């Protein structure tokens, strides 16, 4: 016959087991499923410290996931030229890829989305499954934002091309993807980064880069109309201004229609995903739980 003390002990044990059981099941599930490692690349003026909330979201939804926020080119160093950043991030990321037999996922935020494009284009043996581009200026940037006023207080968007499309300007990351729709020829001939990875300028590596890029399984393009920094916001989904500053959506862009680096191929495969989300300002994309569950979580398996 049980005594009162034994009964209380058993109830406490049962209660603890009830709390631990879901966690045990989640851990066993993670071990069986084997969630792929997630690599996060930050944006302009960010650092790895800014992504603790996103890491928590991932670990709560997919327990046991190895999440790495690459701690390079933080804060002011994020203004270094884009190719320099691609080389640095690539060197840090490659060992993680080599140790992930089943592949990895990329979450690349803001300017980091363009860094990741450079890595995916130039790394022949990458094993990235989902490339999640989180509010990144994939078609370029053209807008009088707070960032621009801070960096170049003497310029407005209409005359920044005088600096950006020079050898000196191309030493600054934002000028590497500054895309002035009123000076298209200057952009195409002067951009040392975006015009090359978009194959908008003749590039002897374009075929190889396209093949490399198309090794991804999914391209997830996340952005929204209330972003306030990416201009136009549709650049996060490869839309951009024409010379009248009217937005031309991705499906009518030459880089899509001519499939210059694989967007149309991805769409035909069913691997081009759009997630447009209103009400989110630029600095909150990576810490908005609803955005995570709606636009990101399902692609991290």
Short mmCIF file of C-alpha atoms in Angstrom, two decimals:
data_model
loop_
_atom_site.label_atom_id
_atom_site.label_comp_id
_atom_site.label_asym_id
_atom_site.label_seq_id
_atom_site.Cartn_x
_atom_site.Cartn_y
_atom_site.Cartn_z
CA UNK A 1 0.00 0.00 0.00
CA UNK A 2 1.42 3.43 -0.97
CA UNK A 3 2.16 5.96 1.73
CA UNK A 4 1.43 9.71 1.32
CA UNK A 5 5.11 10.53 0.71
CA UNK A 6 5.39 7.91 -2.03
CA UNK A 7 2.24 9.21 -3.71
CA UNK A 8 3.51 12.78 -3.69
CA UNK A 9 6.88 11.65 -5.10
CA UNK A 10 5.16 9.69 -7.84
CA UNK A 11 2.96 12.66 -8.75
CA UNK A 12 6.02 14.94 -8.92
CA UNK A 13 7.82 12.42 -11.10
CA UNK A 14 4.78 12.08 -13.36
CA UNK A 15 4.49 15.85 -13.66
CA UNK A 16 8.19 16.21 -14.52
CA UNK A 17 7.93 13.38 -17.03
CA UNK A 18 4.94 15.10 -18.59
CA UNK A 19 7.00 18.26 -19.07
CA UNK A 20 10.09 16.43 -20.31
CA UNK A 21 8.30 14.10 -22.69
CA UNK A 22 7.66 16.68 -25.46
CA UNK A 23 11.29 17.82 -25.22
CA UNK A 24 12.52 14.23 -25.42
CA UNK A 25 10.32 13.57 -28.46
CA UNK A 26 11.59 16.77 -30.13
CA UNK A 27 15.23 15.80 -29.50
CA UNK A 28 14.66 12.27 -30.83
CA UNK A 29 12.89 13.73 -33.88
CA UNK A 30 15.81 16.09 -34.50
CA UNK A 31 18.22 13.18 -34.25
CA UNK A 32 16.19 11.15 -36.75
CA UNK A 33 15.41 13.99 -39.16
CA UNK A 34 18.89 15.49 -38.86
CA UNK A 35 18.12 19.16 -39.42
CA UNK A 36 20.67 20.70 -41.71
CA UNK A 37 23.03 23.35 -40.29
CA UNK A 38 21.86 26.93 -40.78
CA UNK A 39 24.35 29.66 -41.71
CA UNK A 40 23.34 33.29 -41.17
CA UNK A 41 25.07 36.20 -42.93
CA UNK A 42 24.35 39.67 -41.55
CA UNK A 43 23.80 42.95 -43.37
CA UNK A 44 25.09 46.51 -43.41
CA UNK A 45 26.21 47.78 -39.97
CA UNK A 46 25.06 44.55 -38.27
CA UNK A 47 26.99 41.95 -36.29
CA UNK A 48 26.36 38.42 -35.08
CA UNK A 49 24.94 39.84 -31.84
CA UNK A 50 21.88 41.09 -33.72
CA UNK A 51 20.67 37.60 -34.58
CA UNK A 52 20.17 36.00 -31.15
CA UNK A 53 16.38 36.14 -31.53
CA UNK A 54 16.48 34.44 -34.93
CA UNK A 55 18.74 31.72 -33.52
CA UNK A 56 16.23 31.17 -30.72
CA UNK A 57 13.35 30.89 -33.19
CA UNK A 58 15.28 28.23 -35.13
CA UNK A 59 16.27 26.25 -32.05
CA UNK A 60 12.74 26.31 -30.68
CA UNK A 61 11.16 25.13 -33.93
CA UNK A 62 13.94 22.72 -34.97
CA UNK A 63 15.72 21.56 -31.78
CA UNK A 64 19.29 20.47 -32.22
CA UNK A 65 19.93 22.57 -35.32
CA UNK A 66 23.49 23.83 -35.60
CA UNK A 67 23.08 27.58 -36.23
CA UNK A 68 26.12 29.70 -37.07
CA UNK A 69 26.03 33.49 -37.45
CA UNK A 70 29.25 34.37 -39.23
CA UNK A 71 31.08 37.00 -37.18
CA UNK A 72 32.91 38.91 -39.91
CA UNK A 73 32.78 42.43 -41.38
CA UNK A 74 30.76 43.70 -38.43
CA UNK A 75 29.44 47.25 -38.10
CA UNK A 76 31.66 49.70 -40.00
CA UNK A 77 33.64 46.88 -41.61
CA UNK A 78 30.48 45.98 -43.54
CA UNK A 79 31.36 48.89 -45.85
CA UNK A 80 34.33 46.94 -47.23
CA UNK A 81 34.04 46.06 -50.94
CA UNK A 82 31.64 43.24 -51.68
CA UNK A 83 34.16 40.91 -53.32
CA UNK A 84 36.39 41.22 -50.26
CA UNK A 85 33.44 40.27 -48.07
CA UNK A 86 32.55 37.35 -50.34
CA UNK A 87 36.09 35.99 -49.99
CA UNK A 88 36.07 36.37 -46.21
CA UNK A 89 32.63 34.87 -45.64
CA UNK A 90 33.36 32.07 -48.09
CA UNK A 91 36.50 31.07 -46.19
CA UNK A 92 34.55 30.99 -42.91
CA UNK A 93 31.56 29.11 -44.33
CA UNK A 94 33.31 26.47 -46.43
CA UNK A 95 34.47 24.30 -43.48
CA UNK A 96 30.87 24.20 -42.19
CA UNK A 97 29.73 22.98 -45.60
CA UNK A 98 32.45 20.32 -45.69
CA UNK A 99 31.28 18.95 -42.34
CA UNK A 100 27.62 18.83 -43.42
CA UNK A 101 27.18 15.74 -45.58
CA UNK A 102 23.47 16.46 -46.12
CA UNK A 103 23.98 20.13 -46.95
CA UNK A 104 23.27 23.45 -45.26
CA UNK A 105 20.78 26.32 -45.39
CA UNK A 106 21.56 30.01 -45.87
CA UNK A 107 19.65 32.86 -44.24
CA UNK A 108 21.16 36.06 -45.61
CA UNK A 109 19.87 39.41 -44.46
CA UNK A 110 19.94 42.74 -46.32
CA UNK A 111 23.40 43.36 -47.82
CA UNK A 112 24.25 39.82 -46.68
CA UNK A 113 21.82 38.51 -49.29
CA UNK A 114 24.11 39.87 -51.99
CA UNK A 115 27.19 38.49 -50.23
CA UNK A 116 25.54 35.07 -50.34
CA UNK A 117 24.77 35.46 -54.04
CA UNK A 118 28.46 35.99 -54.64
CA UNK A 119 29.36 32.90 -52.64
CA UNK A 120 26.80 30.71 -54.40
CA UNK A 121 27.90 31.94 -57.82
CA UNK A 122 31.63 31.43 -57.31
CA UNK A 123 31.76 28.27 -55.17
CA UNK A 124 31.44 25.22 -57.47
CA UNK A 125 31.01 22.62 -54.74
CA UNK A 126 28.66 24.40 -52.36
CA UNK A 127 25.88 22.30 -50.83
CA UNK A 128 23.29 24.97 -50.00
CA UNK A 129 19.71 23.66 -50.07
CA UNK A 130 17.55 26.65 -49.10
CA UNK A 131 18.89 30.13 -49.85
CA UNK A 132 16.63 32.44 -47.87
CA UNK A 133 17.14 36.04 -48.94
CA UNK A 134 15.74 38.18 -46.14
CA UNK A 135 14.98 41.72 -47.33
CA UNK A 136 18.07 41.96 -49.52
CA UNK A 137 18.51 44.45 -52.41
CA UNK A 138 18.91 41.70 -54.98
CA UNK A 139 18.23 43.98 -57.96
CA UNK A 140 20.12 46.90 -56.43
CA UNK A 141 19.40 49.96 -54.32
CA UNK A 142 18.21 53.43 -55.29
CA UNK A 143 16.70 55.54 -52.53
CA UNK A 144 17.20 58.43 -50.09
CA UNK A 145 17.13 56.31 -46.93
CA UNK A 146 18.54 57.07 -43.48
CA UNK A 147 21.50 54.83 -44.33
CA UNK A 148 22.31 56.96 -47.36
CA UNK A 149 22.02 60.21 -45.41
CA UNK A 150 24.35 58.82 -42.76
CA UNK A 151 26.95 57.53 -45.19
CA UNK A 152 26.85 60.29 -47.79
CA UNK A 153 25.30 63.38 -46.15
CA UNK A 154 26.30 65.62 -49.04
CA UNK A 155 24.55 63.44 -51.65
CA UNK A 156 20.99 62.58 -52.58
CA UNK A 157 20.06 59.58 -54.69
CA UNK A 158 19.95 61.62 -57.90
CA UNK A 159 23.64 62.53 -57.77
CA UNK A 160 25.24 59.67 -55.84
CA UNK A 161 26.23 58.10 -59.15
CA UNK A 162 28.94 60.79 -59.42
CA UNK A 163 30.72 59.01 -56.55
CA UNK A 164 29.52 55.41 -56.79
CA UNK A 165 30.44 54.90 -60.43
CA UNK A 166 34.10 55.73 -59.88
CA UNK A 167 37.02 53.57 -58.80
CA UNK A 168 36.97 55.24 -55.37
CA UNK A 169 33.22 54.73 -54.96
CA UNK A 170 33.49 51.06 -55.83
CA UNK A 171 35.60 50.59 -52.71
CA UNK A 172 32.42 51.08 -50.65
CA UNK A 173 30.00 48.15 -50.43
CA UNK A 174 26.79 50.09 -51.04
CA UNK A 175 28.22 51.55 -54.26
CA UNK A 176 28.85 47.99 -55.49
CA UNK A 177 25.08 47.53 -55.76
CA UNK A 178 23.95 51.13 -56.27
CA UNK A 179 21.69 50.90 -59.33
CA UNK A 180 20.73 54.29 -60.75
CA UNK A 181 17.96 53.71 -63.31
CA UNK A 182 18.69 57.09 -64.91
CA UNK A 183 22.32 56.17 -65.60
CA UNK A 184 21.99 52.59 -66.71
CA UNK A 185 25.08 52.55 -68.93
CA UNK A 186 27.26 53.91 -66.15
CA UNK A 187 25.94 51.29 -63.74
CA UNK A 188 26.50 48.41 -66.15
CA UNK A 189 30.02 49.52 -67.04
CA UNK A 190 31.11 50.64 -63.56
CA UNK A 191 29.55 48.24 -61.05
CA UNK A 192 32.28 45.83 -59.98
CA UNK A 193 29.81 43.55 -58.23
CA UNK A 194 26.07 43.58 -58.92
CA UNK A 195 26.34 44.04 -62.68
CA UNK A 196 28.69 41.05 -62.75
CA UNK A 197 26.72 38.60 -60.61
CA UNK A 198 23.57 39.64 -62.49
CA UNK A 199 25.43 39.07 -65.78
CA UNK A 200 24.31 42.51 -66.91
CA UNK A 201 27.85 43.11 -68.13
CA UNK A 202 29.75 40.62 -70.26
CA UNK A 203 31.31 38.17 -67.87
CA UNK A 204 33.46 35.22 -69.02
CA UNK A 205 32.42 33.32 -65.90
CA UNK A 206 28.67 33.76 -66.38
CA UNK A 207 27.94 30.19 -67.53
CA UNK A 208 29.91 28.65 -64.69
CA UNK A 209 28.40 31.02 -62.13
CA UNK A 210 24.89 30.16 -63.33
CA UNK A 211 25.59 26.44 -62.98
CA UNK A 212 26.93 26.99 -59.46
CA UNK A 213 23.97 29.12 -58.42
CA UNK A 214 21.45 26.59 -59.71
CA UNK A 215 22.78 23.94 -57.32
CA UNK A 216 20.53 25.44 -54.64
CA UNK A 217 17.27 23.59 -53.96
CA UNK A 218 15.13 26.63 -53.09
CA UNK A 219 15.40 30.40 -53.44
CA UNK A 220 13.13 32.16 -50.94
CA UNK A 221 12.72 35.90 -51.51
CA UNK A 222 11.31 37.78 -48.51
CA UNK A 223 10.40 41.47 -48.48
CA UNK A 224 7.58 43.90 -47.93
CA UNK A 225 6.15 47.34 -48.74
CA UNK A 226 6.85 48.85 -45.32
CA UNK A 227 10.54 47.98 -45.27
CA UNK A 228 11.68 51.63 -45.50
CA UNK A 229 15.29 50.88 -46.46
CA UNK A 230 15.39 48.56 -49.50
CA UNK A 231 14.35 50.85 -52.35
CA UNK A 232 12.29 49.94 -54.18
CA UNK A 233 11.20 47.25 -51.75
CA UNK A 234 10.51 44.97 -54.72
CA UNK A 235 14.29 44.76 -55.22
CA UNK A 236 14.15 42.13 -52.48
CA UNK A 237 12.29 40.02 -55.06
CA UNK A 238 14.29 41.14 -58.12
CA UNK A 239 11.87 43.87 -59.17
CA UNK A 240 13.33 47.30 -59.92
CA UNK A 241 12.73 50.76 -61.37
CA UNK A 242 12.70 51.61 -65.03
CA UNK A 243 13.98 55.04 -66.11
CA UNK A 244 10.66 56.59 -65.05
CA UNK A 245 11.06 55.09 -61.56
CA UNK A 246 8.13 52.79 -62.20
CA UNK A 247 8.68 49.38 -60.64
CA UNK A 248 9.05 46.54 -63.12
CA UNK A 249 8.33 43.20 -61.44
CA UNK A 250 10.71 40.27 -61.67
CA UNK A 251 8.76 38.44 -64.39
CA UNK A 252 9.25 41.41 -66.77
CA UNK A 253 12.93 41.95 -65.98
CA UNK A 254 15.51 40.96 -68.60
CA UNK A 255 17.56 39.09 -66.02
CA UNK A 256 14.52 36.84 -65.53
CA UNK A 257 13.26 36.66 -69.12
CA UNK A 258 16.73 35.83 -70.45
CA UNK A 259 17.43 33.52 -67.48
CA UNK A 260 20.90 35.03 -67.26
CA UNK A 261 21.78 33.42 -63.93
CA UNK A 262 18.95 30.98 -63.36
CA UNK A 263 15.85 32.72 -61.98
CA UNK A 264 13.56 31.46 -64.74
CA UNK A 265 14.98 27.97 -64.38
CA UNK A 266 14.28 28.03 -60.65
CA UNK A 267 10.72 29.18 -61.32
CA UNK A 268 10.20 26.38 -63.86
CA UNK A 269 11.48 23.88 -61.29
CA UNK A 270 9.03 25.25 -58.71
CA UNK A 271 11.93 26.34 -56.54
CA UNK A 272 11.44 30.13 -56.63
CA UNK A 273 9.38 31.22 -53.62
CA UNK A 274 8.09 34.71 -52.81
CA UNK A 275 7.01 35.80 -49.35
CA UNK A 276 5.72 39.38 -49.24
CA UNK A 277 4.96 40.60 -45.75
CA UNK A 278 3.45 44.02 -44.89
CA UNK A 279 3.99 45.98 -41.71
CA UNK A 280 7.64 45.06 -41.11
CA UNK A 281 10.36 47.72 -41.02
CA UNK A 282 13.78 46.77 -42.29
CA UNK A 283 15.55 46.33 -38.94
CA UNK A 284 12.89 43.92 -37.61
CA UNK A 285 12.83 41.21 -40.29
CA UNK A 286 15.16 38.87 -38.42
CA UNK A 287 13.40 39.21 -35.06
CA UNK A 288 9.76 39.05 -36.16
CA UNK A 289 8.34 35.70 -35.05
CA UNK A 290 5.41 35.80 -37.47
CA UNK A 291 7.78 36.35 -40.40
CA UNK A 292 9.87 33.42 -39.20
CA UNK A 293 6.94 31.02 -38.95
CA UNK A 294 5.34 32.24 -42.20
CA UNK A 295 8.31 32.70 -44.48
CA UNK A 296 11.34 30.84 -43.09
CA UNK A 297 10.59 27.89 -40.83
CA UNK A 298 9.28 25.47 -43.47
CA UNK A 299 12.43 25.78 -45.59
CA UNK A 300 14.86 24.76 -42.82
CA UNK A 301 14.35 20.99 -43.07
#
